[in-house]
XYZ file of C-alpha atoms in Angstrom:
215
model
C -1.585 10.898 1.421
C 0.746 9.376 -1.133
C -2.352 7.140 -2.783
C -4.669 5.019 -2.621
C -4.491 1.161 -2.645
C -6.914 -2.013 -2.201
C -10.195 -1.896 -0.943
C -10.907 -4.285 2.171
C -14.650 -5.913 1.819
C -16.452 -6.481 5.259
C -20.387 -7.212 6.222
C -21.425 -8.849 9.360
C -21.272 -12.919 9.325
C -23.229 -15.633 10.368
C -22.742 -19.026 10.876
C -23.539 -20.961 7.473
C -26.746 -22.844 8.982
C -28.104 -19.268 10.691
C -31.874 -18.739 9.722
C -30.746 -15.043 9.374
C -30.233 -13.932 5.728
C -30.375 -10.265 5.355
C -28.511 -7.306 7.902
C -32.126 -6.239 8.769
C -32.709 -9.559 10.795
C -29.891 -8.369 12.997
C -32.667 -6.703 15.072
C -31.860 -8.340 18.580
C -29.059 -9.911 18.418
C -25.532 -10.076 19.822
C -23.020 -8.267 17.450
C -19.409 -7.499 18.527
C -18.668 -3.632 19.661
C -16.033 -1.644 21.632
C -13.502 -2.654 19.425
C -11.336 -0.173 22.240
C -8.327 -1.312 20.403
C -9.043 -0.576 16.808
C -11.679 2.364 17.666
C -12.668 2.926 13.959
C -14.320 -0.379 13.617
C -17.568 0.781 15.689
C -18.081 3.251 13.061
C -17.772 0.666 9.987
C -19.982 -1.815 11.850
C -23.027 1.066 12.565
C -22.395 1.672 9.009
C -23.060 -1.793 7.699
C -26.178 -2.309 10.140
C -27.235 1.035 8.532
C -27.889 -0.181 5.916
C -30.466 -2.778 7.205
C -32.192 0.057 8.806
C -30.670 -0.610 11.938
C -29.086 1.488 14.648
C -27.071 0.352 17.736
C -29.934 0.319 19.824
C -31.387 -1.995 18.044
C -28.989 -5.063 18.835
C -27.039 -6.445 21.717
C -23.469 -4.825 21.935
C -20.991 -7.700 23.172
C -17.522 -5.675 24.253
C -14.485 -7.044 22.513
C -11.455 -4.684 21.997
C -10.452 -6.196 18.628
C -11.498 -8.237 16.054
C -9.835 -11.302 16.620
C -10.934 -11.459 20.158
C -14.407 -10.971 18.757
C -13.670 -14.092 16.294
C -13.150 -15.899 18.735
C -16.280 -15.127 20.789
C -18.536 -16.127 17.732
C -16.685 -19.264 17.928
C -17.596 -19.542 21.255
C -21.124 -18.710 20.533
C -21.520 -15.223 22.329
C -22.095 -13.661 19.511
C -24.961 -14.301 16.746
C -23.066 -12.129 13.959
C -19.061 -11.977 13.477
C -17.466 -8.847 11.980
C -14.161 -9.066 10.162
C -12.861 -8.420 6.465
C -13.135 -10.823 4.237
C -9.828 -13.266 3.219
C -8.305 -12.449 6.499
C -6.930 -15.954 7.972
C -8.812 -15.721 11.214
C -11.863 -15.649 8.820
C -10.655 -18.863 7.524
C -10.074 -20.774 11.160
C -13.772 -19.387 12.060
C -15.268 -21.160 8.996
C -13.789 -24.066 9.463
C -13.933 -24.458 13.022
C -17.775 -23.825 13.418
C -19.100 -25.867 10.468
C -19.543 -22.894 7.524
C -20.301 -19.040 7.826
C -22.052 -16.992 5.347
C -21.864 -13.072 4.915
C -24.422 -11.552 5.103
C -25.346 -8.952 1.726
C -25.268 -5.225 2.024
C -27.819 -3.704 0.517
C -26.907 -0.836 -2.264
C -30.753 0.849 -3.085
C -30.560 4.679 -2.543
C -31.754 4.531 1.232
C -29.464 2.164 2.009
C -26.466 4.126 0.869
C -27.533 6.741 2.012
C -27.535 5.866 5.302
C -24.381 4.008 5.099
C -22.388 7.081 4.163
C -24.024 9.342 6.543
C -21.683 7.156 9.107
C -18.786 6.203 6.405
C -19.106 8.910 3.809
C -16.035 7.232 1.582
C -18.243 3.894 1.869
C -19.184 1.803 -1.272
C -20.841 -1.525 -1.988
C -19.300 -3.472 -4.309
C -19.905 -6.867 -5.602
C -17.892 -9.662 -4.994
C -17.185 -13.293 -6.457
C -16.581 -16.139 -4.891
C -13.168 -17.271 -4.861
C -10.880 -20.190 -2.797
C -9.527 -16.666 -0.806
C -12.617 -15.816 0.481
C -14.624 -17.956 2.864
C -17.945 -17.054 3.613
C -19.689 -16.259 -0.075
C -22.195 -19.188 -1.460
C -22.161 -17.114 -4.819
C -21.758 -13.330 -5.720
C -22.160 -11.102 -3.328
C -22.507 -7.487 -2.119
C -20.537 -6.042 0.633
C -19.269 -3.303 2.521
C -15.780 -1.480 0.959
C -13.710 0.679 1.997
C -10.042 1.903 0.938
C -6.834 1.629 2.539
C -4.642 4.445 1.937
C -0.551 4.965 2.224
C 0.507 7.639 4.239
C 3.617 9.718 4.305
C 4.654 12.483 6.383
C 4.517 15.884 5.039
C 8.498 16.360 5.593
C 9.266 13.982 3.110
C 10.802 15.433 0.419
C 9.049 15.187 -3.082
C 11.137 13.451 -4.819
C 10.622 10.640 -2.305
C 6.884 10.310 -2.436
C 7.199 10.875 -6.527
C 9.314 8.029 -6.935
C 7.330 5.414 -4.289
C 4.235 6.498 -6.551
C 5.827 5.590 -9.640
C 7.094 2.431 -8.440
C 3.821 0.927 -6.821
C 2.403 2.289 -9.962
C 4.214 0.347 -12.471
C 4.976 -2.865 -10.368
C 1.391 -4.205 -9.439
C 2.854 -7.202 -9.734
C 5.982 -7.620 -7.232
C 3.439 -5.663 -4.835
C 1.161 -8.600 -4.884
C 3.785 -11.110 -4.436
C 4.468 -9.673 -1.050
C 1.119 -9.368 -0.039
C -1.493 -11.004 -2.155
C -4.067 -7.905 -1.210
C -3.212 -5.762 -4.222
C -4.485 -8.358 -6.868
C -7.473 -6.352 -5.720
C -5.865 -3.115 -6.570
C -6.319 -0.933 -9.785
C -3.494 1.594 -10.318
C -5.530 3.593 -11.572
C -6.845 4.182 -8.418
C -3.896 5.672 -6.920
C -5.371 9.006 -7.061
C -8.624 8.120 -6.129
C -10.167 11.573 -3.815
C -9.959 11.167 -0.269
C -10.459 13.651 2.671
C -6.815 14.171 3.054
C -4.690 16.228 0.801
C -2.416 14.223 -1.557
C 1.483 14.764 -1.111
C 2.944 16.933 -3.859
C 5.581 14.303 -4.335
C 2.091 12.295 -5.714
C 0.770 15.256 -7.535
C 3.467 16.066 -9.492
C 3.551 11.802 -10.309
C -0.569 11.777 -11.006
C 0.339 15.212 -13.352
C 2.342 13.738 -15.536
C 0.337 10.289 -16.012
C -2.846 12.610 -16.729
C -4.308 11.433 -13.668
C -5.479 13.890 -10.910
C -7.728 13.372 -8.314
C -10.785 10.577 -9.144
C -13.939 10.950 -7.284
């Protein structure tokens, strides 16, 4: 890894008028799965049901091989919950396109996390406010996150990595105007602790700031 960058927030959605309010009255309905073009995403959705007590059994799979396509099939109405992050555009066109959709919260008691990260073990809940990029949130709320991470192969010299490190770094700012996703990001973060080693391009950068590895 070089580091670590901006979370991406996710829970299942519903459409805004849905009498379901909480992941646990999922039980029975039509969720999207396969995802047999971005494979990870059945993990992070078992994780989010998880946390509603829920396994796969306990809903209707609906095959989609990506998340768009699955968009588009709660548009359609095969599906009773929708699963993509929040702020993407796509989230946008469903909103406005069926009338309103609401995310549903993820709960973050002991249990709940608990049986989140048994599936997604670098999981977290975190809170989030409602804001003209995000579509789906009637007022503060709790959702799936997870981190997105840059890569860089291990043949790269150091110097390399050290000086991509510094420069996302100390320019938050020109990051953001390329892609408004890092307004989200802490620097600090950088050298969060992941599962992967970091480069030692980035260890010799996280050294000198006083840094190392953050749980």
């Amino acid at each position: 890894m070089l580091g670590v960058i901006f979370p991406l927030y996710s829970s299942v959605f519903v459409r805004k008028d849905s009498p379901i309010k909480s992941l646990s009255e999922l039980k029975g309905k039509r969720l999207p799965y396969g995802f047999s073009a971005q494979v990870t995403l059945e993990r992070i959705v078992d994780a989010i049901i998880a946390t509603g007590g829920l396994v796969r059994k306990d809903v209707i799979p609906v095959l989609v091989p990506n998340v768009v396509r699955g968009a588009d099939d709660f548009i359609e109405g095969k599906l009773d919950g929708g699963f993509f992050a929040i702020g993407a555009a796509k989230v946008a066109e469903v909103d406005k396109t069926v009338g309103g959709i609401r995310y549903l919260p993820v709960p973050d008691d002991p249990k709940s996390l608990a049986a989140m990260q048994r599936i997604m073990p670098y999981g977290y809940v975190k809170l989030v406010n409602p804001s003209p990029a995000f579509v789906g949130l009637d007022g503060p709320t709790k959702l799936m996150a997870y981190d997105y991470l840059v890569a860089v192969g291990a043949h790269v010299k150091d110097d390399t990595v050290y000086k991509i490190a510094k420069a996302m770094y100390e320019n938050k700012p020109k990051l953001a105007e390329s892609l408004k996703a890092f307004n989200g990001w802490d620097p600090q973060t950088i050298s969060k602790q992941m599962p992967a080693s970091f480069h030692p391009g980035s260890q010799k950068f996280f050294q000198e700031k006083g840094m190392g590895a953050k749980k």
